[in-house]
XYZ file of C-alpha atoms in Angstrom:
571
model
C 3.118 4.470 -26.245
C 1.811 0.738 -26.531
C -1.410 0.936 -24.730
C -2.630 2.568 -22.125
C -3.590 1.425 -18.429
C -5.988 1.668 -16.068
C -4.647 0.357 -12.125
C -7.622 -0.194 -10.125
C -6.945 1.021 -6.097
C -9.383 -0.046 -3.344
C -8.164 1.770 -0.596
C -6.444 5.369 -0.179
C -2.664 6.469 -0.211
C -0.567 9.018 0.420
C 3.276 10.098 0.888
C 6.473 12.815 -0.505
C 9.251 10.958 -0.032
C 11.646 10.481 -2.990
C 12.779 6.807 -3.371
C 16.535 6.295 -4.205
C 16.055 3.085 -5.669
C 18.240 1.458 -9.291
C 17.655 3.794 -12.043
C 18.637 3.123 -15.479
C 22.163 3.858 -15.459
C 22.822 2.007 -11.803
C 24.920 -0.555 -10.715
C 24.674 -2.831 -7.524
C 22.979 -1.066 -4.914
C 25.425 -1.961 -2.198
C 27.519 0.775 -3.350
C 25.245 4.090 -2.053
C 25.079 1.908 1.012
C 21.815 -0.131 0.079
C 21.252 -3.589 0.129
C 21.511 -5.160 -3.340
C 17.926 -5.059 -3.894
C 15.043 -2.080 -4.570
C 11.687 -1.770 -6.717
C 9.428 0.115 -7.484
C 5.912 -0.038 -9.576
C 3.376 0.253 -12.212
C -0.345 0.429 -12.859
C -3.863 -1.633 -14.669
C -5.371 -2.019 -18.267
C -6.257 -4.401 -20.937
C -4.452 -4.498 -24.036
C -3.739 -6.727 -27.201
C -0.420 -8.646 -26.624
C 2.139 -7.938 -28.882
C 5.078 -9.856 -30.240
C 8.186 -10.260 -28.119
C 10.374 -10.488 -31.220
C 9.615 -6.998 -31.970
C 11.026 -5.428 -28.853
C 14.689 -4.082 -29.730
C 17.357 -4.709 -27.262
C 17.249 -3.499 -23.865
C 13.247 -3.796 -23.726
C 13.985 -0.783 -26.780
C 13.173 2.571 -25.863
C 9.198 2.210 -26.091
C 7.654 -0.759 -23.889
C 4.677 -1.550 -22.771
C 2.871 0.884 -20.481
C 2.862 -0.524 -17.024
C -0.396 -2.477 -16.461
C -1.533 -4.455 -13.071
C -4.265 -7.500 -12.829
C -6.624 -5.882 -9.963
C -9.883 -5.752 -10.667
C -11.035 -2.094 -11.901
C -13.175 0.126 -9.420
C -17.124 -1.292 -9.792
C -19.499 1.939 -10.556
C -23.108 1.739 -10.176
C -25.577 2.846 -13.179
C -26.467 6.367 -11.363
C -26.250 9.828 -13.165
C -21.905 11.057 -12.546
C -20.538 14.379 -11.814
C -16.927 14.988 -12.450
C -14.418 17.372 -11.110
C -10.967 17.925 -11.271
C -8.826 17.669 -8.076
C -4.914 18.703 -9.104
C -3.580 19.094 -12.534
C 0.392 19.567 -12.035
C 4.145 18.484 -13.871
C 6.356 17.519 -10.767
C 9.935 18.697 -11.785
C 11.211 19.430 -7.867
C 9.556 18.962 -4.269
C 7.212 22.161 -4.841
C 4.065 20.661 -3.934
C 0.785 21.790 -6.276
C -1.769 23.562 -4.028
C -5.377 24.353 -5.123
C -8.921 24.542 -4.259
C -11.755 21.933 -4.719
C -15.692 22.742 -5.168
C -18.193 20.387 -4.332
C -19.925 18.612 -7.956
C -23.306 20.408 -8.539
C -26.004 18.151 -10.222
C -25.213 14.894 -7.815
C -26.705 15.739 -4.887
C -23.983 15.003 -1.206
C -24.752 11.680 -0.440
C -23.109 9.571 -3.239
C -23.310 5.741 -4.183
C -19.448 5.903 -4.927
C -16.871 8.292 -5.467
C -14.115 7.470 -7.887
C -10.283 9.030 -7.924
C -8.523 8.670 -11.220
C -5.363 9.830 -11.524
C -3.654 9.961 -15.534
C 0.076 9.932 -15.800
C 2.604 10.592 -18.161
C 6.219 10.712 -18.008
C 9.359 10.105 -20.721
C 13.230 10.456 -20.315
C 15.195 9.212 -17.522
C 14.042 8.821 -13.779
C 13.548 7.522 -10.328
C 10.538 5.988 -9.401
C 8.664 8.724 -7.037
C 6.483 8.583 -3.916
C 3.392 10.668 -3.704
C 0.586 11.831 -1.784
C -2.872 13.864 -2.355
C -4.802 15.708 0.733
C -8.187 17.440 0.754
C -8.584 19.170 3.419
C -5.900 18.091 5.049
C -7.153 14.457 4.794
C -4.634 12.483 3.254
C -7.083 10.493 0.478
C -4.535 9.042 -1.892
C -0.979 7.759 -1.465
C 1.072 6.390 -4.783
C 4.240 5.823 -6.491
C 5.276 6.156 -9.718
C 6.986 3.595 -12.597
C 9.943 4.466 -14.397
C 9.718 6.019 -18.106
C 11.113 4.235 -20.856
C 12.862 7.268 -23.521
C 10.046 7.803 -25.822
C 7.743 7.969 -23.088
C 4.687 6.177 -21.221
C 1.103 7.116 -19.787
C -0.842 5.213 -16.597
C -3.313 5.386 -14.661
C -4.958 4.607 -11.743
C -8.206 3.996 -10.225
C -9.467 4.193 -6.366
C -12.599 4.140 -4.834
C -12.277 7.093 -2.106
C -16.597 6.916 -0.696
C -15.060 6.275 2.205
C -13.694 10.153 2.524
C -17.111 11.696 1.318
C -17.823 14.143 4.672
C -14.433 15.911 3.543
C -15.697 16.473 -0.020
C -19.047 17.737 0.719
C -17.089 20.974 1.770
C -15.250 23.069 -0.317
C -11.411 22.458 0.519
C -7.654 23.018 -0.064
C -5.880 20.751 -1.987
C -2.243 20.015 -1.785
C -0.256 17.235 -3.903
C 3.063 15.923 -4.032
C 5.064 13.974 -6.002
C 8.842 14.860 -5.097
C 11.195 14.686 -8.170
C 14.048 16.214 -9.433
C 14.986 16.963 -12.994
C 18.451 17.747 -14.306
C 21.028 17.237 -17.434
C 20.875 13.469 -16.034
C 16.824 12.898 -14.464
C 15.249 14.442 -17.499
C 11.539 13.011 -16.697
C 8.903 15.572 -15.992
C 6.293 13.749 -14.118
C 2.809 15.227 -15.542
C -0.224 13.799 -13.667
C -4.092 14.940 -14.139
C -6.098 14.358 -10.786
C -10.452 13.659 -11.333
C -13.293 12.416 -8.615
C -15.982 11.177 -10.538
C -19.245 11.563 -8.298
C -22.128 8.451 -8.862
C -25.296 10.086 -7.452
C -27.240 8.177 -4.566
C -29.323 5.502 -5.775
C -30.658 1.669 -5.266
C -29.065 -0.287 -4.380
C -26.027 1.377 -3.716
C -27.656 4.088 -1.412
C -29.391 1.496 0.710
C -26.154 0.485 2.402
C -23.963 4.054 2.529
C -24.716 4.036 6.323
C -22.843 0.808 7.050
C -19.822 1.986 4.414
C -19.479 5.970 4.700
C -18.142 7.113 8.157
C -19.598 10.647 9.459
C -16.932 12.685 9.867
C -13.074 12.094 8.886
C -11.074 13.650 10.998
C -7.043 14.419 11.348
C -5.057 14.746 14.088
C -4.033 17.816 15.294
C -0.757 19.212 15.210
C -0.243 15.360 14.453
C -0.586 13.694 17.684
C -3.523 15.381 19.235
C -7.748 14.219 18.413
C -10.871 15.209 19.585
C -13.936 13.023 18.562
C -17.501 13.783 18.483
C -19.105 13.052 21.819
C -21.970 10.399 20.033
C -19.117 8.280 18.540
C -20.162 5.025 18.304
C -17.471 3.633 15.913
C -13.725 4.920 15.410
C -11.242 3.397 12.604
C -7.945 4.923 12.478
C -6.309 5.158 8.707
C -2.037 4.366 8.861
C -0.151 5.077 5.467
C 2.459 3.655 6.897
C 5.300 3.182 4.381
C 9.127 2.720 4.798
C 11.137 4.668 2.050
C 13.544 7.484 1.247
C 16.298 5.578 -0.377
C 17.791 4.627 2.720
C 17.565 1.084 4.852
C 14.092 1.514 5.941
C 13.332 1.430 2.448
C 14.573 -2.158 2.535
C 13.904 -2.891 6.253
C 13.041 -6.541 5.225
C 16.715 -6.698 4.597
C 17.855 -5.593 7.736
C 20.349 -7.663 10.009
C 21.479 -7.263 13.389
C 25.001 -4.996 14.027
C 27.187 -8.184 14.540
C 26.452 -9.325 11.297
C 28.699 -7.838 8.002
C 25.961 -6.292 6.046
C 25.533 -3.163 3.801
C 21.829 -2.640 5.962
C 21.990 -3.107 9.846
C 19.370 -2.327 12.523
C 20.032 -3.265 16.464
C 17.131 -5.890 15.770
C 16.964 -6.957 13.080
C 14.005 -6.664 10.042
C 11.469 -7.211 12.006
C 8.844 -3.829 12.332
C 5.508 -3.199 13.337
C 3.667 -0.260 13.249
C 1.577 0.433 16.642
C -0.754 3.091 17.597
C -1.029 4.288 21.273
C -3.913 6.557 22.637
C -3.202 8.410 25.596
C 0.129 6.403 25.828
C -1.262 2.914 26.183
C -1.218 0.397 23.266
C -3.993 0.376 21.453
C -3.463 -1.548 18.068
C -0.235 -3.126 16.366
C -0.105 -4.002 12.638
C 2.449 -5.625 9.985
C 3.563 -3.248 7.383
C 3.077 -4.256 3.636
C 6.968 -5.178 2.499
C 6.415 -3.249 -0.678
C 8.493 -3.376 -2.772
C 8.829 -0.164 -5.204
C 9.660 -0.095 -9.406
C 13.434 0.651 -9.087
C 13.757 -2.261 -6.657
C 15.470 -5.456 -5.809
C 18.708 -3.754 -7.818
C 16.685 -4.920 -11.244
C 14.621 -2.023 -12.992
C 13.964 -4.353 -15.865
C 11.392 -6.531 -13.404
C 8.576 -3.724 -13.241
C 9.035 -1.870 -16.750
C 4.980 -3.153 -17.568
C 4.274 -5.025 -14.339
C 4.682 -3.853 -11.014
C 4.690 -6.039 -7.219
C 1.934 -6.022 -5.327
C 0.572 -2.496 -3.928
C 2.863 -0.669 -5.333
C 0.536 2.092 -6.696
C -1.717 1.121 -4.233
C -0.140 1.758 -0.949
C -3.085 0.970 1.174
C -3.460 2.137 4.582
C -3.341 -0.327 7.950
C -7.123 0.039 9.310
C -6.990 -0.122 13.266
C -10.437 -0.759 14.986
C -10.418 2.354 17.985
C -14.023 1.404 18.706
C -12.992 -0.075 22.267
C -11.782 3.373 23.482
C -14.586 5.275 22.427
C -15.958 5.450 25.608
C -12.745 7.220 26.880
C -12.511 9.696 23.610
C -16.063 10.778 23.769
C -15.466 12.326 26.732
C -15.078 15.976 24.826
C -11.252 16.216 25.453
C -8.690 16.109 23.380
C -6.542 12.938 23.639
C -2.935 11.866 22.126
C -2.493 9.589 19.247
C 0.687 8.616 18.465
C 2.389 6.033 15.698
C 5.433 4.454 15.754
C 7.317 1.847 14.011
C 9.031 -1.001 16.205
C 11.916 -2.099 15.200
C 13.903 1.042 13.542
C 17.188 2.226 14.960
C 16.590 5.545 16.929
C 17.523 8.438 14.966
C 16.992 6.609 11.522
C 14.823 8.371 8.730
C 12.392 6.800 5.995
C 9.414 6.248 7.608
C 5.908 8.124 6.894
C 2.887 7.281 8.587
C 0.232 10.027 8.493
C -3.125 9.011 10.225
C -6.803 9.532 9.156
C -9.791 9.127 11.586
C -13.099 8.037 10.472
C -16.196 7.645 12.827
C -19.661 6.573 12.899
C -21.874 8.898 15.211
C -25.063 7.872 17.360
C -27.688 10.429 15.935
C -30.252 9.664 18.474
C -27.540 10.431 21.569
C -25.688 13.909 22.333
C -23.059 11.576 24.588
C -22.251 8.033 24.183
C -20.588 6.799 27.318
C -18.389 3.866 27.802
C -15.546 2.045 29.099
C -11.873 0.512 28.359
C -12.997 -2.963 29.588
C -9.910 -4.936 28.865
C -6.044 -4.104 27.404
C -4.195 -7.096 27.291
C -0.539 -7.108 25.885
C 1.696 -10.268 25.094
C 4.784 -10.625 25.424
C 6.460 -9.748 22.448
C 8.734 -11.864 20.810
C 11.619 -10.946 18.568
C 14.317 -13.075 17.473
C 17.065 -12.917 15.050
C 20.462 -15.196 14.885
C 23.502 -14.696 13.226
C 25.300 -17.817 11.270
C 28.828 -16.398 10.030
C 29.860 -17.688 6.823
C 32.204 -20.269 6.635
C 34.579 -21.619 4.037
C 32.900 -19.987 0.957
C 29.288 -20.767 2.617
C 26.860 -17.848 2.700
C 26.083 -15.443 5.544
C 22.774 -16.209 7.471
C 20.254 -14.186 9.839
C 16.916 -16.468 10.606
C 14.421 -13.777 12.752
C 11.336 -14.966 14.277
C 8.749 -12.561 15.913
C 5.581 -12.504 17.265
C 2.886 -9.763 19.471
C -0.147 -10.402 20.488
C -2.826 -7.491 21.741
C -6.680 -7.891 22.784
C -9.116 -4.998 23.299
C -12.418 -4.476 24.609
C -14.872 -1.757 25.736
C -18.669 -1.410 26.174
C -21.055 2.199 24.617
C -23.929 2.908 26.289
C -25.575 3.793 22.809
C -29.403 4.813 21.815
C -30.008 0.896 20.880
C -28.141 -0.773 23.869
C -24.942 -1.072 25.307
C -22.472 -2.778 22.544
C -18.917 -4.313 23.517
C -16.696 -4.151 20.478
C -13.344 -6.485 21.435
C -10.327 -6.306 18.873
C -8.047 -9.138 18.935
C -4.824 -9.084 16.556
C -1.871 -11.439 16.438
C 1.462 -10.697 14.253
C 3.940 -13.320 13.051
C 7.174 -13.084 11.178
C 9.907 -15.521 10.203
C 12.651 -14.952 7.473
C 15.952 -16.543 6.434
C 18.326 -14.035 5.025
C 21.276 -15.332 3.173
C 24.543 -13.282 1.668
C 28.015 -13.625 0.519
C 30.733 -11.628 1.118
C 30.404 -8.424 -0.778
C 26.909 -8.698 -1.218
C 26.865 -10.614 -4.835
C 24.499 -13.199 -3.640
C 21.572 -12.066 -1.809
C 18.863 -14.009 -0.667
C 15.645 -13.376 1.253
C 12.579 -15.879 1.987
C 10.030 -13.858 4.454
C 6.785 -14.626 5.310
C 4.192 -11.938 7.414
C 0.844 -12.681 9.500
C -1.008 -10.589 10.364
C -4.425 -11.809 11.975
C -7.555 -9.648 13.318
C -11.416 -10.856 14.855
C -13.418 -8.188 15.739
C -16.560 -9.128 17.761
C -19.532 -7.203 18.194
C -22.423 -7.583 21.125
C -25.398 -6.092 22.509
C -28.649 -5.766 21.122
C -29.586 -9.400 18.768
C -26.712 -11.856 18.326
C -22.854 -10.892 18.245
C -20.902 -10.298 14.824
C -17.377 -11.383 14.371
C -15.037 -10.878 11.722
C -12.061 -12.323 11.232
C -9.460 -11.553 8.729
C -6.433 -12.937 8.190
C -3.217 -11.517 5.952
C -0.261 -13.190 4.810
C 2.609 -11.585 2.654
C 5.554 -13.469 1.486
C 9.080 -12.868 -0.327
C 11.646 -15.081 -1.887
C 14.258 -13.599 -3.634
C 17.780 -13.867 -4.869
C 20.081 -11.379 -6.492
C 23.054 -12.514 -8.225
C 25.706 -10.695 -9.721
C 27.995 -13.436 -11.629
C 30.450 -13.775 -14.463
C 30.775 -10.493 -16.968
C 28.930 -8.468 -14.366
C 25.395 -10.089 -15.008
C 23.147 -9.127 -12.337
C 20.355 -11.611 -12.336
C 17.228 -11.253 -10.089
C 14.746 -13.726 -9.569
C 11.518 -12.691 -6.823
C 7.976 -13.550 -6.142
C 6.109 -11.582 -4.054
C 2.414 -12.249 -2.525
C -0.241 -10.719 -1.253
C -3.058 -12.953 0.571
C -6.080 -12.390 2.792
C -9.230 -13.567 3.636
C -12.220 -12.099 5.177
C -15.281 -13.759 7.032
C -17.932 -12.285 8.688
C -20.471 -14.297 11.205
C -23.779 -13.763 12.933
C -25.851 -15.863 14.356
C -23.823 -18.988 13.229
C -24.473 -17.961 9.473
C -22.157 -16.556 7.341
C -22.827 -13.055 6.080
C -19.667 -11.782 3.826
C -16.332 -13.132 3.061
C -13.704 -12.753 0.224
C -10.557 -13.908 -0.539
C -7.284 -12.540 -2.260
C -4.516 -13.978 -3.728
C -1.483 -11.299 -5.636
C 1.040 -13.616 -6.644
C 3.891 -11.545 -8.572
C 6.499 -13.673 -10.138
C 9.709 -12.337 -12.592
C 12.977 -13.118 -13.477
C 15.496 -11.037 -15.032
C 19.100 -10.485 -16.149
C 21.404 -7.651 -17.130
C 24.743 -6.282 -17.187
C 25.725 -3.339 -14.789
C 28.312 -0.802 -15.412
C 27.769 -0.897 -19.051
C 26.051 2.091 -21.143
C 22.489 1.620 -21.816
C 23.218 -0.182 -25.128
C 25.186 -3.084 -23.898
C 23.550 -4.474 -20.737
C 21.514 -7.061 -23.089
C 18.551 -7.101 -20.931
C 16.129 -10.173 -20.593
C 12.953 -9.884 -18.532
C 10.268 -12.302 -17.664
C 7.513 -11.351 -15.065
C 3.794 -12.181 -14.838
C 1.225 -11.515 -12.329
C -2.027 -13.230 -11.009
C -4.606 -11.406 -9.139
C -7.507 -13.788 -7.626
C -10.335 -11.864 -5.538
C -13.538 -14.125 -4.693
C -16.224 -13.070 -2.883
C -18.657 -10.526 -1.163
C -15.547 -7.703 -2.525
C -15.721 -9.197 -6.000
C -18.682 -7.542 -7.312
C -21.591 -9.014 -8.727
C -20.118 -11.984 -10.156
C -17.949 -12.904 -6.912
C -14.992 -13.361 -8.540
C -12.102 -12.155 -10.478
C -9.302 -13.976 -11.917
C -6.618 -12.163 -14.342
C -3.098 -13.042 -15.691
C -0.804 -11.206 -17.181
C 2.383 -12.130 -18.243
C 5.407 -10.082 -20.316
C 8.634 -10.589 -22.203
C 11.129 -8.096 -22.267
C 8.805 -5.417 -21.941
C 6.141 -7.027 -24.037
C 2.677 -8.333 -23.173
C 2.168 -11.336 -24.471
C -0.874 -12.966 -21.997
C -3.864 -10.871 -20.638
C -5.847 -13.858 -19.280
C -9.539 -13.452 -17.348
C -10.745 -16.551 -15.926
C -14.185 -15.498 -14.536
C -17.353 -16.054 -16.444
C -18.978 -12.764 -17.328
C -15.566 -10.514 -17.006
């Protein structure tokens, strides 16, 4: 194996699913009733480039190990503990169940907490979905890359603080990665599972208050919570992702029933992914279109590099804090997700929910109010062009939802109003020919949140703002050469503001870019394969670290890479 990699993960995942995407062996994707497009991933490390010209054909049967540009997890210098969560080889969908034991020597309030999970696989297979729970708290959600014959190892990196009051306990551990292994599927996926523990410290210690919710709940019988009556801040965790194999895998690719297309849904692409408490609307979110390492009908795009999120299948963060006042009333209430947009009856999506929350210690009960629940109109639009005279198929959607929150706590320092505002955009132009052999798709996603705080000194807003694009085409020409090219982004910005001064902000840019050709229904040996992909991860800001920024390029050749650029001073 070529070198090995370490994928850095910010946020937790989670999932079983097993993606049908292109495997080695597939053709066009259209024919299992899939649109002619599918991906799938890979993970992050340094390594010394090596020479394109030594690659045989096909990429060979020993490429690079996958590798990503995000920045690795930042540790502070504090004494470690280290434990091992799940240790497993995932031939079928018999999940590995276990038992985890709080780290002695650290102490149970911890500067960070680090998951690492090491992966090895070789043979033939499908990229997989996976999920790890502690407790029942779902605390990591990933997918896999696909293994070139001799073999390759990965791994990834999240920082998983933010799930500390579950770990302080000892728990039962259960984790997934569905997969199946026969005369054809041969790769055994074998995975090794570790938290490293950073004891308490300066100055990481000084702000674990702020960071590190109280308790982490799940919901019962998943729909039903009960919060602590002194809740005084509630976040609700979504790992909401669209897979299986089927359409919702590649809902972006959806069209409307009166349009001729391998992929329909009544409405079109367009989903979101709400949240109701109690039955009434109470935050709406843009899924992440990600896109997964057997995808897009082109496995040699994401051999070494994969798009955006693709081990890191973040969770959508909803801000609950405005109906506190009704959940801290003792009872249990309903929480319930669903994803707008998919045809009743349709499988693929997943969307298990954590609960974190921030407790008043000074107050038994924190009362409160719903204040204000204000719903636009949503908006949801996509037209049909037929083709004509050789011209290309067409769908153009546009949709739009707007939803504003507010609510007051009567809380030991004051009474605080916390109002959520959040405003979703899409628009996309889909283009196809008959029979699928051109397929186009330019999206883009909005996804924009302000969350003001008031009471006691001046008010705090934040306001973020996410944007994630994707222009495509698929081609399958002369000699059956199926040529993909994509770019893929993923963009936000952050700001926080008090008293007219600003007090954090970052700002992300994941731009993946590839291009590359093969011929389908061929053995292995014959589809001369040519691959070009490169991505650039930019994150500035109060996020970056201590230097505030981080700037790294990477960049391969059929299955080769040739540029591992940093751009930052100090990195």
């Amino acid at each position: 194996m070529r070198n090995r990699l370490i994928m850095s993960m910010l946020t937790a995942l989670t999932g079983a699913t097993l993606l049908a995407s292109t495997l080695f062996a597939a053709g066009p994707a259209q024919a299992a009733g899939v649109p002619a497009q599918a991906a799938r991933v890979s993970a992050a490390a340094a390594g010394v480039p090596a020479q394109a010209a030594d690659v045989p054909a096909e990429f060979g049967t020993d490429w690079h190990d996958p590798v990503t540009a995000a920045p690795p997890v930042p540790r502070p210098d504090t004494a470690s503990c280290q434990v091992t969560l799940a240790e497993a080889k995932f031939r079928d969908f018999t999940p590995y169940r276990g038992t985890y034991t709080p780290p002695e020597g650290c102490g149970d309030r911890w500067s960070k907490v680090v998951l690492r999970l090491d992966g090895r696989v070789k043979g033939r297979q499908y990229d997989r979905l996976g999920h790890l729970r502690v407790g029942g708290v779902e605390i990591f959600r990933t997918s896999t890359p696909q293994p070139s014959p001799d073999g390759i190892e990965w791994s990834v990196e999240k920082d998983v603080t933010r799930y500390s009051d579950t770990l302080r306990r000892p728990q039962d551990v259960e984790m997934l990665i569905g997969n199946v292994v026969d005369d054809t599927y041969t790769g055994v996926i074998d995975v090794k599972v570790t938290l490293t523990f950073h004891a308490a410290g300066r100055p990481a210690g000084a702000h674990d208050r702020a960071l590190t919710p109280d308790r982490v709940l799940t919901l019962a019988d998943g729909t039903t919570l009960t919060t602590p009556r002194n809740s005084e801040r509630i976040l609700a965790e979504v790992y909401a992702t669209g897979s299986g194999g089927g359409c919702e895998e590649y809902w972006y690719l959806t069209v409307p029933s009166t349009a001729p297309y391998s992929c329909q849904a009544d409405d079109g692409p367009y989903r979101e992914v709400q949240l109701r408490v109690d039955g009434r609307l109470a935050g709406i979110a843009t899924p992440f279109p990600t896109v997964w390492t057997g995808g897009w009908s082109n496995p040699f795009l994401w051999y070494v590099v994969p798009g955006p999120r693709a081990f890191d299948v973040k969770p959508i963060t909803y801000d609950l804090t405005p109906f506190a006042g009704l959940l801290n009333d003792g009872r249990p209430h309903r929480v319930e997700v669903s994803v707008l947009g998919v045809p009743e009856g349709r499988p693929g999506w997943d969307a298990p929910v954590n609960v974190l929350v921030w407790q008043d210690e000074k107050r038994a009960h924190v009362p409160g109010a719903l204040t204000v629940h204000r719903e636009g109109s949503p908006a949801d639009t996509s037209t049909y062009t037929p083709a004509r005279a050789g011209e290309e198929h067409r769908v153009d959607t546009e949709a739009a939802h707007r939803l504003t929150v507010s609510g007051y706590l009567d809380t030991s320092h004051g009474r605080v109003t916390t109002t959520v505002s959040r405003t979703l955009a899409h628009t996309s132009a889909h283009r196809w020919t008959d029979g699928e052999t051109t397929d186009a798709l330019d999206a883009q996603w909005t996804d924009g949140e302000a969350v003001t705080v008031s009471g006691h000194g001046p008010a705090r807003t934040t306001r973020t703002h996410r944007t994630y694009t994707m222009d495509g085409t698929t081609t399958l020409g002369a000699a059956d050469r199926l040529r993909t090219v994509l770019a893929l982004g993923d963009r936000a910005t952050a700001v926080t503001v008090q008293d007219g001064r600003r007090t954090a902000w970052s700002r992300l840019d994941d731009t993946y870019t590839g291009d590359a050709t093969y011929t389908v229904n061929v053995p292995r040996d014959q589809r001369h394969a040519v691959g070009t992909t490169s991505e650039r991860y930019r994150l500035y800001g109060s996020a970056a670290g201590p230097s505030g920024c981080h700037d790294r390029t990477l960049t391969t050749v059929q299955g080769v890479l040739v540029e591992d650029r940093l751009r930052c001073r100090g990195e």
